[in-house]
mmCIF file of C-alpha atoms in Angstrom:
data_model
loop_
_atom_site.group_PDB
_atom_site.id
_atom_site.type_symbol
_atom_site.label_atom_id
_atom_site.label_comp_id
_atom_site.label_asym_id
_atom_site.label_seq_id
_atom_site.Cartn_x
_atom_site.Cartn_y
_atom_site.Cartn_z
ATOM 1 C CA MET V 1 -6.041 -24.067 -26.546
ATOM 2 C CA GLU V 2 -4.313 -20.687 -26.839
ATOM 3 C CA LYS V 3 -2.009 -19.899 -23.917
ATOM 4 C CA LEU V 4 -2.678 -16.788 -21.827
ATOM 5 C CA ASN V 5 0.143 -14.231 -22.032
ATOM 6 C CA VAL V 6 -0.035 -11.335 -19.559
ATOM 7 C CA ILE V 7 2.190 -8.276 -19.187
ATOM 8 C CA ILE V 8 2.001 -6.408 -15.874
ATOM 9 C CA SER V 9 3.723 -3.037 -16.001
ATOM 10 C CA GLY V 10 4.593 -0.387 -13.434
ATOM 11 C CA GLY V 11 6.260 -0.091 -10.071
ATOM 12 C CA GLY V 12 8.650 2.297 -8.391
ATOM 13 C CA THR V 13 7.196 1.829 -4.906
ATOM 14 C CA GLY V 14 5.868 -1.043 -2.844
ATOM 15 C CA GLY V 15 2.397 0.457 -3.227
ATOM 16 C CA HIS V 16 2.538 -0.410 -6.917
ATOM 17 C CA ILE V 17 4.667 -3.546 -6.837
ATOM 18 C CA PHE V 18 2.939 -5.675 -4.211
ATOM 19 C CA PRO V 19 -0.575 -5.261 -5.686
ATOM 20 C CA ALA V 20 0.913 -6.177 -9.067
ATOM 21 C CA ILE V 21 2.389 -9.371 -7.642
ATOM 22 C CA SER V 22 -0.937 -10.183 -5.956
ATOM 23 C CA ILE V 23 -2.729 -9.796 -9.292
ATOM 24 C CA ALA V 24 -0.179 -12.103 -10.942
ATOM 25 C CA ASN V 25 -0.709 -14.684 -8.212
ATOM 26 C CA GLY V 26 -4.470 -14.380 -8.688
ATOM 27 C CA ILE V 27 -4.148 -15.016 -12.419
ATOM 28 C CA LYS V 28 -1.947 -18.054 -11.755
ATOM 29 C CA GLU V 29 -4.522 -19.491 -9.354
ATOM 30 C CA ILE V 30 -7.163 -19.327 -12.073
ATOM 31 C CA ASN V 31 -4.879 -20.282 -14.960
ATOM 32 C CA PRO V 32 -1.695 -22.017 -13.716
ATOM 33 C CA LYS V 33 -0.284 -22.206 -17.249
ATOM 34 C CA ALA V 34 -0.479 -18.457 -17.842
ATOM 35 C CA ASN V 35 2.749 -16.757 -18.954
ATOM 36 C CA ILE V 36 3.267 -13.570 -16.941
ATOM 37 C CA LEU V 37 5.924 -10.976 -17.729
ATOM 38 C CA PHE V 38 6.560 -7.877 -15.635
ATOM 39 C CA VAL V 39 7.947 -4.644 -17.060
ATOM 40 C CA GLY V 40 9.463 -2.206 -14.565
ATOM 41 C CA ALA V 41 11.814 0.739 -14.279
ATOM 42 C CA THR V 42 15.510 -0.112 -14.398
ATOM 43 C CA GLY V 43 17.174 0.352 -11.023
ATOM 44 C CA ARG V 44 13.949 0.507 -9.011
ATOM 45 C CA MET V 45 12.808 -1.909 -6.319
ATOM 46 C CA GLU V 46 10.600 -3.983 -8.646
ATOM 47 C CA MET V 47 13.751 -5.327 -10.300
ATOM 48 C CA GLU V 48 14.482 -7.114 -7.010
ATOM 49 C CA LYS V 49 11.014 -7.799 -5.587
ATOM 50 C CA VAL V 50 9.420 -9.319 -8.694
ATOM 51 C CA PRO V 51 12.073 -12.042 -9.289
ATOM 52 C CA ALA V 52 11.938 -12.807 -5.558
ATOM 53 C CA ALA V 53 8.229 -13.536 -6.053
ATOM 54 C CA GLY V 54 9.043 -15.961 -8.866
ATOM 55 C CA TYR V 55 8.281 -13.861 -11.954
ATOM 56 C CA GLU V 56 10.360 -12.637 -14.885
ATOM 57 C CA ILE V 57 10.837 -8.887 -15.281
ATOM 58 C CA ILE V 58 12.298 -6.660 -17.993
ATOM 59 C CA GLY V 59 13.586 -3.202 -17.110
ATOM 60 C CA ILE V 60 13.095 -0.053 -19.186
ATOM 61 C CA PRO V 61 14.718 3.376 -18.536
ATOM 62 C CA ALA V 62 11.510 4.998 -17.290
ATOM 63 C CA GLN V 63 11.586 7.938 -14.889
ATOM 64 C CA GLY V 64 9.456 10.886 -13.881
ATOM 65 C CA LEU V 65 9.664 14.541 -14.803
ATOM 66 C CA ARG V 66 11.358 16.933 -12.414
ATOM 67 C CA ARG V 67 9.812 20.155 -11.191
ATOM 68 C CA PRO V 68 9.694 22.770 -12.582
ATOM 69 C CA LEU V 69 8.896 21.337 -16.006
ATOM 70 C CA TYR V 70 11.616 23.444 -17.644
ATOM 71 C CA HIS V 71 14.279 21.711 -15.512
ATOM 72 C CA PRO V 72 17.206 20.825 -17.841
ATOM 73 C CA TYR V 73 17.142 17.190 -16.654
ATOM 74 C CA ASN V 74 13.745 16.733 -18.314
ATOM 75 C CA ILE V 75 15.481 16.714 -21.698
ATOM 76 C CA LYS V 76 17.027 13.390 -20.658
ATOM 77 C CA VAL V 77 13.659 12.195 -19.304
ATOM 78 C CA ALA V 78 12.022 12.905 -22.670
ATOM 79 C CA PHE V 79 14.809 11.097 -24.541
ATOM 80 C CA ASP V 80 14.539 8.109 -22.198
ATOM 81 C CA TYR V 81 10.762 7.997 -22.709
ATOM 82 C CA PHE V 82 11.340 7.773 -26.477
ATOM 83 C CA ARG V 83 13.705 4.831 -25.806
ATOM 84 C CA CYS V 84 11.035 3.261 -23.566
ATOM 85 C CA LYS V 85 8.464 3.434 -26.364
ATOM 86 C CA ILE V 86 10.831 1.663 -28.756
ATOM 87 C CA LYS V 87 11.575 -1.041 -26.182
ATOM 88 C CA ALA V 88 7.869 -1.361 -25.327
ATOM 89 C CA ARG V 89 7.041 -2.082 -28.971
ATOM 90 C CA LYS V 90 9.701 -4.802 -29.075
ATOM 91 C CA ILE V 91 8.529 -6.372 -25.801
ATOM 92 C CA ILE V 92 4.931 -6.511 -26.998
ATOM 93 C CA LYS V 93 5.920 -7.833 -30.426
ATOM 94 C CA ASP V 94 8.066 -10.602 -28.916
ATOM 95 C CA PHE V 95 5.825 -11.600 -25.988
ATOM 96 C CA LYS V 96 2.470 -11.238 -27.805
ATOM 97 C CA PRO V 97 0.333 -10.474 -24.720
ATOM 98 C CA ASN V 98 -3.387 -11.160 -24.678
ATOM 99 C CA ILE V 99 -3.772 -8.431 -22.065
ATOM 100 C CA VAL V 100 -1.600 -5.701 -20.544
ATOM 101 C CA VAL V 101 -2.103 -4.553 -16.950
ATOM 102 C CA GLY V 102 -0.848 -1.184 -15.689
ATOM 103 C CA VAL V 103 -0.516 -0.615 -11.945
ATOM 104 C CA GLY V 104 0.882 2.919 -12.035
ATOM 105 C CA GLY V 105 4.426 4.190 -11.929
ATOM 106 C CA TYR V 106 6.330 5.565 -14.892
ATOM 107 C CA ALA V 107 7.207 2.162 -16.353
ATOM 108 C CA SER V 108 3.539 1.482 -17.081
ATOM 109 C CA ALA V 109 3.030 4.518 -19.334
ATOM 110 C CA PRO V 110 4.815 3.323 -22.508
ATOM 111 C CA ILE V 111 3.731 -0.317 -22.219
ATOM 112 C CA VAL V 112 0.030 0.429 -21.730
ATOM 113 C CA GLY V 113 0.161 3.146 -24.381
ATOM 114 C CA VAL V 114 1.707 0.874 -27.009
ATOM 115 C CA ALA V 115 -0.679 -1.971 -26.118
ATOM 116 C CA ALA V 116 -3.743 0.255 -26.475
ATOM 117 C CA LYS V 117 -2.597 1.512 -29.886
ATOM 118 C CA SER V 118 -2.005 -2.100 -30.910
ATOM 119 C CA LYS V 119 -5.624 -2.962 -29.959
ATOM 120 C CA ILE V 120 -4.464 -5.251 -27.141
ATOM 121 C CA PRO V 121 -6.892 -5.223 -24.172
ATOM 122 C CA THR V 122 -5.628 -3.110 -21.262
ATOM 123 C CA LEU V 123 -6.595 -2.939 -17.600
ATOM 124 C CA LEU V 124 -5.433 -0.386 -15.032
ATOM 125 C CA GLN V 125 -5.314 -0.809 -11.271
ATOM 126 C CA GLU V 126 -5.396 2.482 -9.343
ATOM 127 C CA GLN V 127 -4.609 2.095 -5.650
ATOM 128 C CA ASN V 128 -5.205 5.645 -4.395
ATOM 129 C CA SER V 129 -8.224 7.917 -4.000
ATOM 130 C CA PHE V 130 -6.354 10.575 -6.013
ATOM 131 C CA ALA V 131 -5.262 8.933 -9.250
ATOM 132 C CA GLY V 132 -1.623 9.190 -10.285
ATOM 133 C CA ILE V 133 -0.657 11.060 -13.428
ATOM 134 C CA VAL V 134 0.376 7.910 -15.341
ATOM 135 C CA ASN V 135 -2.915 6.118 -14.724
ATOM 136 C CA ARG V 136 -4.875 9.303 -15.468
ATOM 137 C CA THR V 137 -3.144 9.510 -18.840
ATOM 138 C CA ASN V 138 -3.473 5.794 -19.605
ATOM 139 C CA GLY V 139 -7.096 5.794 -18.457
ATOM 140 C CA LYS V 140 -8.196 7.538 -21.642
ATOM 141 C CA HIS V 141 -7.285 4.427 -23.641
ATOM 142 C CA ALA V 142 -7.714 1.543 -21.149
ATOM 143 C CA ASP V 143 -10.558 -0.944 -21.469
ATOM 144 C CA LYS V 144 -11.144 -1.390 -17.726
ATOM 145 C CA ILE V 145 -9.998 0.551 -14.646
ATOM 146 C CA CYS V 146 -10.094 -1.188 -11.262
ATOM 147 C CA VAL V 147 -10.222 1.219 -8.310
ATOM 148 C CA ALA V 148 -10.426 1.095 -4.526
ATOM 149 C CA TYR V 149 -12.456 4.238 -3.794
ATOM 150 C CA ASP V 150 -15.771 5.837 -4.690
ATOM 151 C CA GLY V 151 -15.799 9.009 -6.771
ATOM 152 C CA MET V 152 -13.048 8.011 -9.209
ATOM 153 C CA GLU V 153 -15.095 9.266 -12.168
ATOM 154 C CA ARG V 154 -13.268 12.542 -11.425
ATOM 155 C CA PHE V 155 -10.280 10.954 -13.129
ATOM 156 C CA PHE V 156 -11.579 8.197 -15.393
ATOM 157 C CA PRO V 157 -14.517 7.538 -17.738
ATOM 158 C CA LYS V 158 -17.338 6.274 -15.531
ATOM 159 C CA GLU V 159 -18.239 3.376 -17.819
ATOM 160 C CA LYS V 160 -14.730 1.900 -17.491
ATOM 161 C CA ILE V 161 -14.572 1.944 -13.682
ATOM 162 C CA MET V 162 -14.911 -1.181 -11.551
ATOM 163 C CA ILE V 163 -14.659 -0.877 -7.752
ATOM 164 C CA THR V 164 -12.613 -3.865 -6.617
ATOM 165 C CA GLY V 165 -10.538 -2.634 -3.692
ATOM 166 C CA ASN V 166 -6.770 -3.091 -3.519
ATOM 167 C CA PRO V 167 -5.069 -6.507 -3.501
ATOM 168 C CA ILE V 168 -3.639 -7.372 -0.081
ATOM 169 C CA ARG V 169 -1.712 -10.208 1.550
ATOM 170 C CA LYS V 170 -3.760 -13.357 2.091
ATOM 171 C CA ASP V 171 -2.913 -13.602 5.782
ATOM 172 C CA ILE V 172 -4.610 -10.281 6.612
ATOM 173 C CA VAL V 173 -8.079 -11.019 8.020
ATOM 174 C CA LYS V 174 -10.365 -9.742 10.745
ATOM 175 C CA SER V 175 -8.810 -11.010 13.947
ATOM 176 C CA THR V 176 -10.400 -13.737 16.040
ATOM 177 C CA PRO V 177 -10.004 -14.201 19.820
ATOM 178 C CA GLN V 178 -7.610 -17.059 19.050
ATOM 179 C CA MET V 179 -5.451 -14.801 16.849
ATOM 180 C CA ARG V 180 -5.417 -12.143 19.556
ATOM 181 C CA GLU V 181 -4.212 -14.669 22.139
ATOM 182 C CA GLU V 182 -1.493 -15.847 19.755
ATOM 183 C CA ALA V 183 -0.474 -12.229 19.145
ATOM 184 C CA TYR V 184 -0.110 -11.545 22.875
ATOM 185 C CA ARG V 185 2.198 -14.536 23.194
ATOM 186 C CA PHE V 186 4.165 -13.741 20.039
ATOM 187 C CA TYR V 187 4.882 -10.134 21.058
ATOM 188 C CA ASN V 188 5.074 -10.867 24.802
ATOM 189 C CA LEU V 189 2.179 -8.527 25.591
ATOM 190 C CA ASP V 190 -0.086 -8.163 28.621
ATOM 191 C CA PRO V 191 -3.672 -9.147 27.662
ATOM 192 C CA LYS V 192 -5.008 -6.748 30.305
ATOM 193 C CA LYS V 193 -3.466 -3.657 28.699
ATOM 194 C CA LYS V 194 -4.582 -1.733 25.629
ATOM 195 C CA THR V 195 -2.202 -2.121 22.694
ATOM 196 C CA ILE V 196 -1.069 0.561 20.239
ATOM 197 C CA PHE V 197 0.562 -0.476 16.962
ATOM 198 C CA VAL V 198 2.795 2.197 15.397
ATOM 199 C CA VAL V 199 3.873 1.445 11.830
ATOM 200 C CA GLY V 200 5.625 3.814 9.446
ATOM 201 C CA GLY V 201 6.482 1.488 6.588
ATOM 202 C CA SER V 202 9.416 -0.845 5.973
ATOM 203 C CA LEU V 203 11.952 1.994 5.737
ATOM 204 C CA GLY V 204 10.470 3.888 8.662
ATOM 205 C CA CYS V 205 8.959 7.287 9.385
ATOM 206 C CA ARG V 206 10.872 10.076 11.107
ATOM 207 C CA THR V 207 7.713 11.812 12.343
ATOM 208 C CA LEU V 208 6.210 8.738 14.007
ATOM 209 C CA ASN V 209 9.549 7.701 15.479
ATOM 210 C CA ASP V 210 10.102 11.156 16.973
ATOM 211 C CA CYS V 211 6.576 11.128 18.431
ATOM 212 C CA MET V 212 7.237 7.726 19.995
ATOM 213 C CA LYS V 213 10.538 8.823 21.521
ATOM 214 C CA ASP V 214 8.967 11.982 22.947
ATOM 215 C CA GLU V 215 6.088 10.035 24.489
ATOM 216 C CA ILE V 216 8.371 7.362 25.960
ATOM 217 C CA SER V 217 10.593 10.081 27.444
ATOM 218 C CA LYS V 218 7.602 11.584 29.261
ATOM 219 C CA GLY V 219 7.295 8.304 31.157
ATOM 220 C CA LYS V 220 3.494 8.125 31.444
ATOM 221 C CA LEU V 221 1.448 6.503 28.687
ATOM 222 C CA PHE V 222 3.757 3.500 28.199
ATOM 223 C CA ALA V 223 5.393 3.269 31.635
ATOM 224 C CA SER V 224 5.180 -0.224 33.122
ATOM 225 C CA ASP V 225 4.749 1.118 36.670
ATOM 226 C CA VAL V 226 1.870 3.529 35.908
ATOM 227 C CA GLU V 227 -1.683 2.292 36.445
ATOM 228 C CA GLY V 228 -3.790 2.440 33.285
ATOM 229 C CA SER V 229 -0.784 2.654 30.969
ATOM 230 C CA CYS V 230 -0.849 0.916 27.595
ATOM 231 C CA GLN V 231 1.658 -1.084 25.547
ATOM 232 C CA VAL V 232 3.089 -0.588 22.087
ATOM 233 C CA ILE V 233 4.241 -2.588 19.089
ATOM 234 C CA TRP V 234 6.574 -0.208 17.253
ATOM 235 C CA GLN V 235 7.919 -0.808 13.754
ATOM 236 C CA CYS V 236 10.623 1.846 13.503
ATOM 237 C CA GLY V 237 11.882 0.983 10.008
ATOM 238 C CA LYS V 238 15.159 -0.223 8.570
ATOM 239 C CA ILE V 239 16.919 3.140 8.295
ATOM 240 C CA TYR V 240 16.127 4.073 11.917
ATOM 241 C CA LYS V 241 17.012 0.721 13.506
ATOM 242 C CA ASP V 242 20.340 1.693 15.099
ATOM 243 C CA GLU V 243 18.999 5.011 16.351
ATOM 244 C CA VAL V 244 15.923 3.466 17.967
ATOM 245 C CA ASP V 245 17.865 0.516 19.394
ATOM 246 C CA ALA V 246 20.209 2.969 21.140
ATOM 247 C CA PHE V 247 17.279 5.011 22.444
ATOM 248 C CA MET V 248 15.510 1.951 23.839
ATOM 249 C CA GLU V 249 18.683 0.834 25.642
ATOM 250 C CA ASN V 250 18.190 3.885 27.855
ATOM 251 C CA HIS V 251 14.428 3.390 28.296
ATOM 252 C CA LYS V 252 13.959 -0.197 29.411
ATOM 253 C CA GLY V 253 11.136 0.338 31.904
ATOM 254 C CA VAL V 254 8.446 0.765 29.272
ATOM 255 C CA ASN V 255 5.815 -1.483 27.702
ATOM 256 C CA VAL V 256 7.256 -1.274 24.199
ATOM 257 C CA PHE V 257 8.060 -4.055 21.727
ATOM 258 C CA HIS V 258 10.194 -2.418 19.033
ATOM 259 C CA THR V 259 11.607 -3.840 15.820
ATOM 260 C CA HIS V 260 12.730 -2.445 12.484
ATOM 261 C CA PHE V 261 10.403 -4.787 10.569
ATOM 262 C CA ILE V 262 7.228 -6.675 11.491
ATOM 263 C CA GLN V 263 7.344 -10.260 10.221
ATOM 264 C CA ARG V 264 3.833 -11.193 11.397
ATOM 265 C CA MET V 265 1.706 -8.224 10.391
ATOM 266 C CA ASP V 266 -1.440 -10.306 10.848
ATOM 267 C CA LEU V 267 -0.632 -10.761 14.540
ATOM 268 C CA ALA V 268 0.347 -7.112 15.013
ATOM 269 C CA TYR V 269 -3.063 -6.085 13.674
ATOM 270 C CA ALA V 270 -4.761 -8.729 15.820
ATOM 271 C CA ALA V 271 -3.140 -7.398 19.003
ATOM 272 C CA ALA V 272 -3.826 -3.734 18.281
ATOM 273 C CA ASP V 273 -6.645 -1.714 19.804
ATOM 274 C CA ILE V 274 -5.441 1.388 17.944
ATOM 275 C CA VAL V 275 -3.146 1.615 14.911
ATOM 276 C CA ILE V 276 -1.044 4.684 14.089
ATOM 277 C CA SER V 277 0.088 4.619 10.472
ATOM 278 C CA ARG V 278 1.014 6.430 7.312
ATOM 279 C CA ALA V 279 -1.774 6.424 4.715
ATOM 280 C CA GLY V 280 -0.440 4.406 1.814
ATOM 281 C CA ALA V 281 -3.130 2.693 -0.236
ATOM 282 C CA GLY V 282 -1.967 -0.850 0.526
ATOM 283 C CA THR V 283 -1.805 -0.260 4.268
ATOM 284 C CA ILE V 284 -5.266 1.305 4.270
ATOM 285 C CA SER V 285 -6.694 -1.674 2.394
ATOM 286 C CA GLU V 286 -5.198 -4.057 4.960
ATOM 287 C CA LEU V 287 -6.564 -2.012 7.864
ATOM 288 C CA CYS V 288 -10.037 -2.052 6.304
ATOM 289 C CA VAL V 289 -10.008 -5.846 6.043
ATOM 290 C CA ALA V 290 -8.567 -6.171 9.563
ATOM 291 C CA GLY V 291 -11.173 -3.715 10.900
ATOM 292 C CA LYS V 292 -8.773 -1.617 12.990
ATOM 293 C CA CYS V 293 -9.392 1.721 14.683
ATOM 294 C CA THR V 294 -6.729 3.878 13.022
ATOM 295 C CA ILE V 295 -5.144 7.307 13.273
ATOM 296 C CA PHE V 296 -3.483 8.214 9.984
ATOM 297 C CA VAL V 297 -0.513 10.564 9.751
ATOM 298 C CA PRO V 298 -0.182 11.020 5.966
ATOM 299 C CA SER V 299 3.268 11.479 4.506
ATOM 300 C CA PRO V 300 3.760 14.957 3.006
ATOM 301 C CA ASN V 301 6.532 13.595 0.785
ATOM 302 C CA VAL V 302 4.383 11.884 -1.849
ATOM 303 C CA SER V 303 3.118 12.935 -5.257
ATOM 304 C CA GLU V 304 0.003 15.111 -5.321
ATOM 305 C CA ASP V 305 -0.435 14.645 -1.542
ATOM 306 C CA HIS V 306 -2.263 11.396 -2.318
ATOM 307 C CA GLN V 307 -1.890 10.002 1.220
ATOM 308 C CA THR V 308 -3.950 12.869 2.634
ATOM 309 C CA HIS V 309 -6.625 12.170 0.016
ATOM 310 C CA ASN V 310 -6.539 8.466 0.958
ATOM 311 C CA ALA V 311 -6.934 9.213 4.667
ATOM 312 C CA MET V 312 -9.679 11.792 4.187
ATOM 313 C CA ALA V 313 -11.725 9.307 2.149
ATOM 314 C CA LEU V 314 -12.016 7.268 5.378
ATOM 315 C CA VAL V 315 -12.309 10.245 7.731
ATOM 316 C CA HIS V 316 -15.361 11.456 5.797
ATOM 317 C CA LYS V 317 -16.999 8.076 6.472
ATOM 318 C CA TYR V 318 -16.144 8.184 10.210
ATOM 319 C CA ALA V 319 -13.904 5.169 9.600
ATOM 320 C CA ALA V 320 -10.604 6.723 10.747
ATOM 321 C CA MET V 321 -8.985 9.805 12.239
ATOM 322 C CA MET V 322 -6.204 11.910 10.759
ATOM 323 C CA VAL V 323 -3.421 14.046 12.215
ATOM 324 C CA ARG V 324 -1.303 16.160 9.883
ATOM 325 C CA ASP V 325 2.400 15.349 9.786
ATOM 326 C CA ASP V 326 3.430 18.843 10.906
ATOM 327 C CA ALA V 327 1.019 18.693 13.861
ATOM 328 C CA ALA V 328 1.791 15.152 15.012
ATOM 329 C CA GLY V 329 4.245 16.221 17.715
ATOM 330 C CA LYS V 330 1.514 18.094 19.578
ATOM 331 C CA GLU V 331 -1.672 16.291 18.556
ATOM 332 C CA LEU V 332 -0.970 12.597 17.937
ATOM 333 C CA PHE V 333 -0.774 11.104 21.416
ATOM 334 C CA PRO V 334 -3.433 13.409 22.929
ATOM 335 C CA CYS V 335 -5.650 11.953 20.179
ATOM 336 C CA VAL V 336 -4.633 8.424 21.233
ATOM 337 C CA ASP V 337 -5.378 9.251 24.866
ATOM 338 C CA LYS V 338 -8.879 10.508 23.995
ATOM 339 C CA LEU V 339 -9.623 7.338 22.041
ATOM 340 C CA LEU V 340 -8.431 5.093 24.867
ATOM 341 C CA LYS V 341 -10.921 6.833 27.155
ATOM 342 C CA ASN V 342 -13.758 6.357 24.655
ATOM 343 C CA PRO V 343 -14.249 2.622 23.892
ATOM 344 C CA ALA V 344 -17.526 3.352 22.100
ATOM 345 C CA LYS V 345 -15.695 5.562 19.594
ATOM 346 C CA ILE V 346 -13.117 2.823 18.979
ATOM 347 C CA GLN V 347 -15.891 0.302 18.305
ATOM 348 C CA GLU V 348 -17.672 2.717 15.947
ATOM 349 C CA MET V 349 -14.493 3.286 13.929
ATOM 350 C CA GLU V 350 -13.827 -0.457 13.805
ATOM 351 C CA ARG V 351 -17.312 -1.114 12.393
ATOM 352 C CA ASN V 352 -17.046 1.657 9.823
ATOM 353 C CA ILE V 353 -13.579 0.773 8.527
ATOM 354 C CA LEU V 354 -14.429 -2.951 8.377
ATOM 355 C CA ALA V 355 -17.410 -2.128 6.148
ATOM 356 C CA LEU V 356 -14.958 -0.746 3.573
ATOM 357 C CA GLY V 357 -12.797 -3.885 3.423
ATOM 358 C CA LYS V 358 -12.529 -5.950 0.236
ATOM 359 C CA LYS V 359 -10.645 -9.181 0.914
ATOM 360 C CA ASP V 360 -10.863 -10.747 -2.551
ATOM 361 C CA ALA V 361 -9.663 -7.810 -4.679
ATOM 362 C CA ALA V 362 -6.783 -9.733 -6.292
ATOM 363 C CA ALA V 363 -9.072 -12.571 -7.387
ATOM 364 C CA VAL V 364 -11.684 -10.148 -8.767
ATOM 365 C CA ILE V 365 -9.071 -8.225 -10.769
ATOM 366 C CA ALA V 366 -7.481 -11.458 -12.005
ATOM 367 C CA ARG V 367 -10.851 -12.717 -13.266
ATOM 368 C CA GLU V 368 -11.441 -9.419 -15.055
ATOM 369 C CA CYS V 369 -8.026 -9.707 -16.722
ATOM 370 C CA ILE V 370 -8.880 -13.160 -18.034
ATOM 371 C CA ILE V 371 -12.299 -12.026 -19.265
ATOM 372 C CA LEU V 372 -10.753 -9.083 -21.134
ATOM 373 C CA SER V 373 -8.064 -11.318 -22.639
ATOM 374 C CA GLY V 374 -10.656 -13.493 -24.332
ATOM 375 C CA ILE V 375 -8.674 -16.605 -23.398
ATOM 376 C CA LYS V 376 -10.596 -19.389 -21.698
ATOM 377 C CA LYS V 377 -8.866 -20.914 -18.685
#
């Protein structure tokens, strides 16, 4: 029997890398003997995260264009892309993949492009509701395009699209009463109080952290001695750890559990009545499966404002609320306060966001990869 060889290309951010690893794991569950090779951008986080997950990775000198397009640095970018194409041809010749998967990010452009020209089956996975430029370009030649949102025929040929959702961690599920009780114990929370979960990503979010500090300083919503106050799980992020630790030293009389990184995200979701979050595709997919009432504060510092597009896709379905980053200081916690006073609205948003959840996305995409490869498991 012919062995299944798979190349998964792309990366640059966790939003590309972690779905890619989930797809690889899904393929391995179906075909444990499959050979999987990752191709990423030299010097980017995939070069660390992929080996940590147990997979081999090769780096290529891929990088994005700078704005404006006539920026002198883009001469180097163009030269490096030519080098990437040469290396991509060698990788494909040596590894002989039966299928090539592109998850977005500049490293996926040359690999998917060379594979398509070589008549090797290709599959793209687009995480966002506004497709990235690399996937939009590769989509013209790909055999199948797995997406998480409706309306993606704006970017890709309709006949190639398959709505699968985004791959997420296996431990993220809709919480049970038992999980909620465990979460209260784990985070030392009061079961009688409403819980807010504030999460700005592993590195952190200046806007959300500033909003939290302002609200704590007011001494009302989170104060332990105020009747009707609520409690908070606050992931402040790695780069803000020292700053937030120092702030909390001076504000000990509040119902706030703070940490730079949440180890048990499943329990944080289980405890939360309301989640405040950035609007990355992976986080949104987890919140849909968990069925959490969410206020999104999209990052303005992302390509093509894709986080706003992601959030609005849910807002239009009454499955979430959104506050703009530049308005968060004035609007975020008044929005939280209104929700806390309207349990029916919280329940409605929970129902609507849960209806959008797709728990088995990684397995569905993995099966599609194997079908396209033509290799029987």
